[in-house]
Amino acid sequence: QRQLQESGPGLVKPSETLSLTCTVSGGSISSSSYYWGWIRQPPGKGLEWIGSVFYSGSTYYNPSLKSRVTISVDTSKNQFSLKLSSVTAADTAVYYCARSRAYCSGGSCPREWGQGTLVTVSS
Amino acid sequence: NFMLTQPHSVSESPGKTVTISCTGSSGSIASNYVQWYQQRPGSAPTTVIFEDNQRPSGVPDRFSGSIDSSSNSASLTISGLKTEDEADYYCQSYDSSNVVFGGGTKLTVL
């Protein structure tokens, strides 16, 4: 049974904001042992780290996406979320949520992954 | 910017051993943990090696990871190859400012 599950719209219009949620099951998102992160993969291409969040709200972002990304945590729902603004076709990708051990700086060691969700940017 | 370079593809026969390299562009690859992920077509990545050379439970001991500081590279070695090992493999590490993935290596077992 997967512990991480992504959800959100599969289609987003150009210039709008992409919003995804990752629901954590089988444990508390408020644990000080983990960071929670997002990674994406354009069709037929490699993996790109987007950023991560700690239960306290501390965040780390990929410098190339930082101006458009917000990652937040909702401990009451055991969820964390991704918002990516001003999207273009280049943001079309499978988006994965992942869990990293907290002793890896800024959530830099993803270990458990969700199944991923495809988001297409198109009008 | 810190980058990780992998061979685009490798191939080997069942039962043989294959090694996939991952070379860091700068700094010391030994300074930060390296992870390896396996991705079969149509599936999410799964971790086969974490923290340079540790295997998650359920990953067979045919998979091993190592670091070579002299060449600033990490390696994933798969012994006793099986057809089910055919997949894309990605290395991953980080520097002070970013988390980085290698470009991926397509392993063909034929």
XYZ file of C-alpha atoms in Angstrom:
233
model
C 0.000 0.000 0.000
C 1.489 3.274 -1.160
C 1.967 5.892 1.529
C 1.912 8.898 -0.805
C -0.887 9.771 -3.238
C -0.971 12.748 -5.603
C -4.208 14.407 -6.664
C -5.249 17.423 -8.691
C -6.361 18.594 -12.133
C -4.878 16.776 -15.086
C -5.259 19.757 -17.398
C -4.195 23.351 -16.751
C -4.392 26.315 -19.118
C -1.263 28.293 -20.032
C -0.515 31.227 -17.691
C -2.642 29.700 -14.932
C -1.520 28.086 -11.670
C -0.959 24.360 -11.345
C -2.111 23.009 -7.970
C -1.475 19.504 -6.664
C -1.907 17.817 -3.300
C -0.130 14.823 -1.833
C -1.977 12.856 0.825
C 0.184 10.985 3.307
C -1.132 7.767 4.825
C 0.362 5.331 7.286
C 2.079 8.001 9.346
C 1.958 11.616 10.442
C 3.180 14.421 8.224
C 4.084 16.212 11.456
C 6.937 13.809 12.101
C 10.292 15.516 12.560
C 11.904 12.584 10.748
C 10.908 13.546 7.226
C 10.852 16.181 4.534
C 8.098 16.100 1.920
C 8.910 16.968 -1.659
C 7.870 17.262 -5.278
C 9.681 15.963 -8.352
C 8.547 16.083 -11.961
C 9.288 14.269 -15.208
C 8.339 15.646 -18.634
C 7.164 12.960 -21.074
C 10.134 10.947 -22.315
C 12.627 12.959 -20.257
C 14.474 12.786 -16.960
C 13.646 13.745 -13.400
C 13.693 17.299 -12.015
C 13.498 18.202 -8.332
C 11.008 20.980 -7.596
C 11.342 21.467 -3.853
C 10.506 20.230 -0.388
C 8.823 21.239 2.870
C 9.230 20.334 6.532
C 6.214 19.978 8.814
C 7.136 23.322 10.375
C 6.716 25.006 7.012
C 10.405 25.433 6.152
C 10.923 25.091 2.423
C 13.674 24.465 -0.098
C 13.186 25.132 -3.803
C 14.979 24.422 -7.067
C 16.591 27.782 -7.920
C 15.374 27.520 -11.516
C 11.730 27.273 -10.404
C 11.835 29.235 -7.166
C 10.101 32.345 -8.494
C 7.020 30.328 -9.492
C 6.813 27.615 -6.822
C 5.098 27.425 -3.461
C 5.085 24.235 -1.398
C 3.059 24.151 1.787
C 1.955 21.664 4.413
C -1.458 21.108 6.038
C -0.884 19.045 9.153
C -4.615 18.880 9.964
C -5.257 17.001 6.721
C -1.936 15.128 6.632
C -1.291 16.649 3.220
C 1.228 18.850 1.477
C 0.704 20.856 -1.671
C 2.429 22.268 -4.722
C 1.524 25.449 -6.543
C 3.323 26.389 -9.766
C 2.300 29.691 -11.282
C 2.385 31.053 -14.827
C 2.612 27.609 -16.387
C 3.545 26.944 -20.008
C 3.650 23.822 -22.142
C 7.151 23.194 -20.766
C 5.555 22.439 -17.395
C 3.696 19.441 -18.825
C 4.992 16.484 -16.833
C 4.248 13.656 -14.458
C 4.452 15.143 -10.980
C 5.578 12.906 -8.114
C 5.447 13.539 -4.409
C 8.143 11.924 -2.293
C 9.384 11.519 1.257
C 12.938 12.164 2.352
C 14.687 11.571 5.655
C 15.164 14.772 7.598
C 18.861 14.152 8.164
C 19.347 14.765 4.455
C 19.695 18.498 4.134
C 16.522 20.128 2.834
C 14.883 16.877 1.904
C 17.598 16.054 -0.583
C 17.322 12.256 -0.392
C 13.914 11.194 -1.742
C 13.289 7.592 -0.797
C 9.566 6.799 -0.951
C 7.616 8.001 -3.995
C 3.988 8.399 -4.939
C 2.658 6.879 -8.146
C 2.686 10.233 -9.936
C 0.050 12.256 -11.741
C 0.222 13.612 -15.281
C -0.462 17.314 -15.669
C -0.873 18.682 -19.174
C -0.646 22.401 -19.871
C -2.826 23.225 -22.854
C -5.577 25.593 -23.843
C 25.908 24.408 -11.429
C 26.415 20.947 -10.029
C 25.591 18.189 -12.531
C 25.622 14.397 -12.572
C 26.542 12.618 -15.817
C 25.454 9.060 -16.636
C 25.911 6.972 -19.780
C 22.837 7.141 -21.959
C 22.511 3.382 -22.235
C 24.133 0.090 -21.297
C 23.331 -3.475 -22.247
C 24.319 -6.858 -20.924
C 23.200 -10.470 -20.991
C 21.171 -12.240 -18.317
C 23.297 -13.611 -15.509
C 26.105 -11.119 -16.131
C 27.151 -8.084 -14.101
C 26.734 -4.470 -15.178
C 27.978 -1.239 -13.642
C 26.381 2.167 -14.257
C 28.498 5.218 -13.501
C 27.447 8.660 -12.278
C 30.100 11.382 -12.405
C 29.886 14.655 -10.507
C 30.799 17.860 -12.344
C 32.348 19.654 -9.414
C 33.108 19.394 -5.750
C 33.376 16.018 -4.074
C 30.651 13.496 -4.781
C 31.636 11.823 -1.533
C 30.520 14.886 0.436
C 26.801 14.229 0.018
C 24.679 11.116 -0.203
C 24.000 9.522 -3.586
C 20.765 7.683 -4.308
C 19.869 5.389 -7.201
C 16.378 4.909 -8.597
C 14.937 2.291 -10.917
C 12.095 3.254 -13.229
C 10.306 0.689 -15.322
C 8.206 1.911 -18.286
C 4.963 3.498 -17.179
C 5.843 3.296 -13.474
C 7.075 5.620 -10.785
C 10.726 5.512 -9.735
C 11.637 3.259 -6.841
C 14.734 3.497 -4.688
C 17.261 0.694 -5.117
C 20.181 2.364 -3.291
C 20.134 5.187 -0.729
C 22.926 6.929 1.159
C 25.601 5.749 -1.280
C 25.370 2.014 -0.595
C 22.299 1.133 1.455
C 19.526 -1.080 0.098
C 15.888 -0.575 1.071
C 14.149 -3.655 2.374
C 12.933 -5.775 -0.496
C 15.738 -4.821 -2.889
C 17.867 -7.895 -3.614
C 21.535 -7.904 -2.706
C 22.324 -8.173 -6.414
C 22.134 -4.378 -6.301
C 25.053 -2.499 -4.749
C 26.306 1.079 -4.689
C 29.735 2.580 -4.252
C 31.634 5.851 -4.332
C 35.021 6.458 -5.979
C 36.476 9.742 -4.786
C 39.417 9.560 -7.186
C 37.097 9.807 -10.198
C 34.423 11.816 -8.369
C 31.875 9.225 -9.330
C 29.287 6.890 -7.907
C 28.433 3.492 -9.324
C 25.485 1.152 -9.304
C 26.390 -2.496 -9.851
C 23.808 -5.136 -10.654
C 24.988 -8.727 -10.609
C 23.222 -11.844 -11.831
C 21.203 -9.758 -14.271
C 17.579 -10.693 -14.816
C 15.268 -9.558 -17.591
C 13.172 -7.804 -14.941
C 16.125 -5.480 -14.250
C 15.579 -3.854 -17.642
C 14.659 -0.270 -16.792
C 15.919 3.302 -16.594
C 18.255 4.050 -13.688
C 18.834 7.515 -12.247
C 21.458 8.683 -9.790
C 20.715 11.642 -7.515
C 22.637 13.846 -5.135
C 22.772 17.469 -4.039
C 24.999 20.435 -3.381
C 24.531 23.500 -1.232
C 21.869 24.978 -3.476
C 20.027 22.239 -5.315
C 19.013 18.612 -5.594
C 20.249 17.103 -8.834
C 19.409 13.992 -10.846
C 21.574 12.388 -13.476
C 20.120 12.159 -16.961
C 19.312 8.478 -16.587
C 20.717 5.275 -18.060
C 18.624 2.825 -20.016
C 19.621 -0.727 -19.085
C 18.818 -3.378 -21.667
C 19.093 -7.018 -20.644
C 19.300 -9.154 -23.749
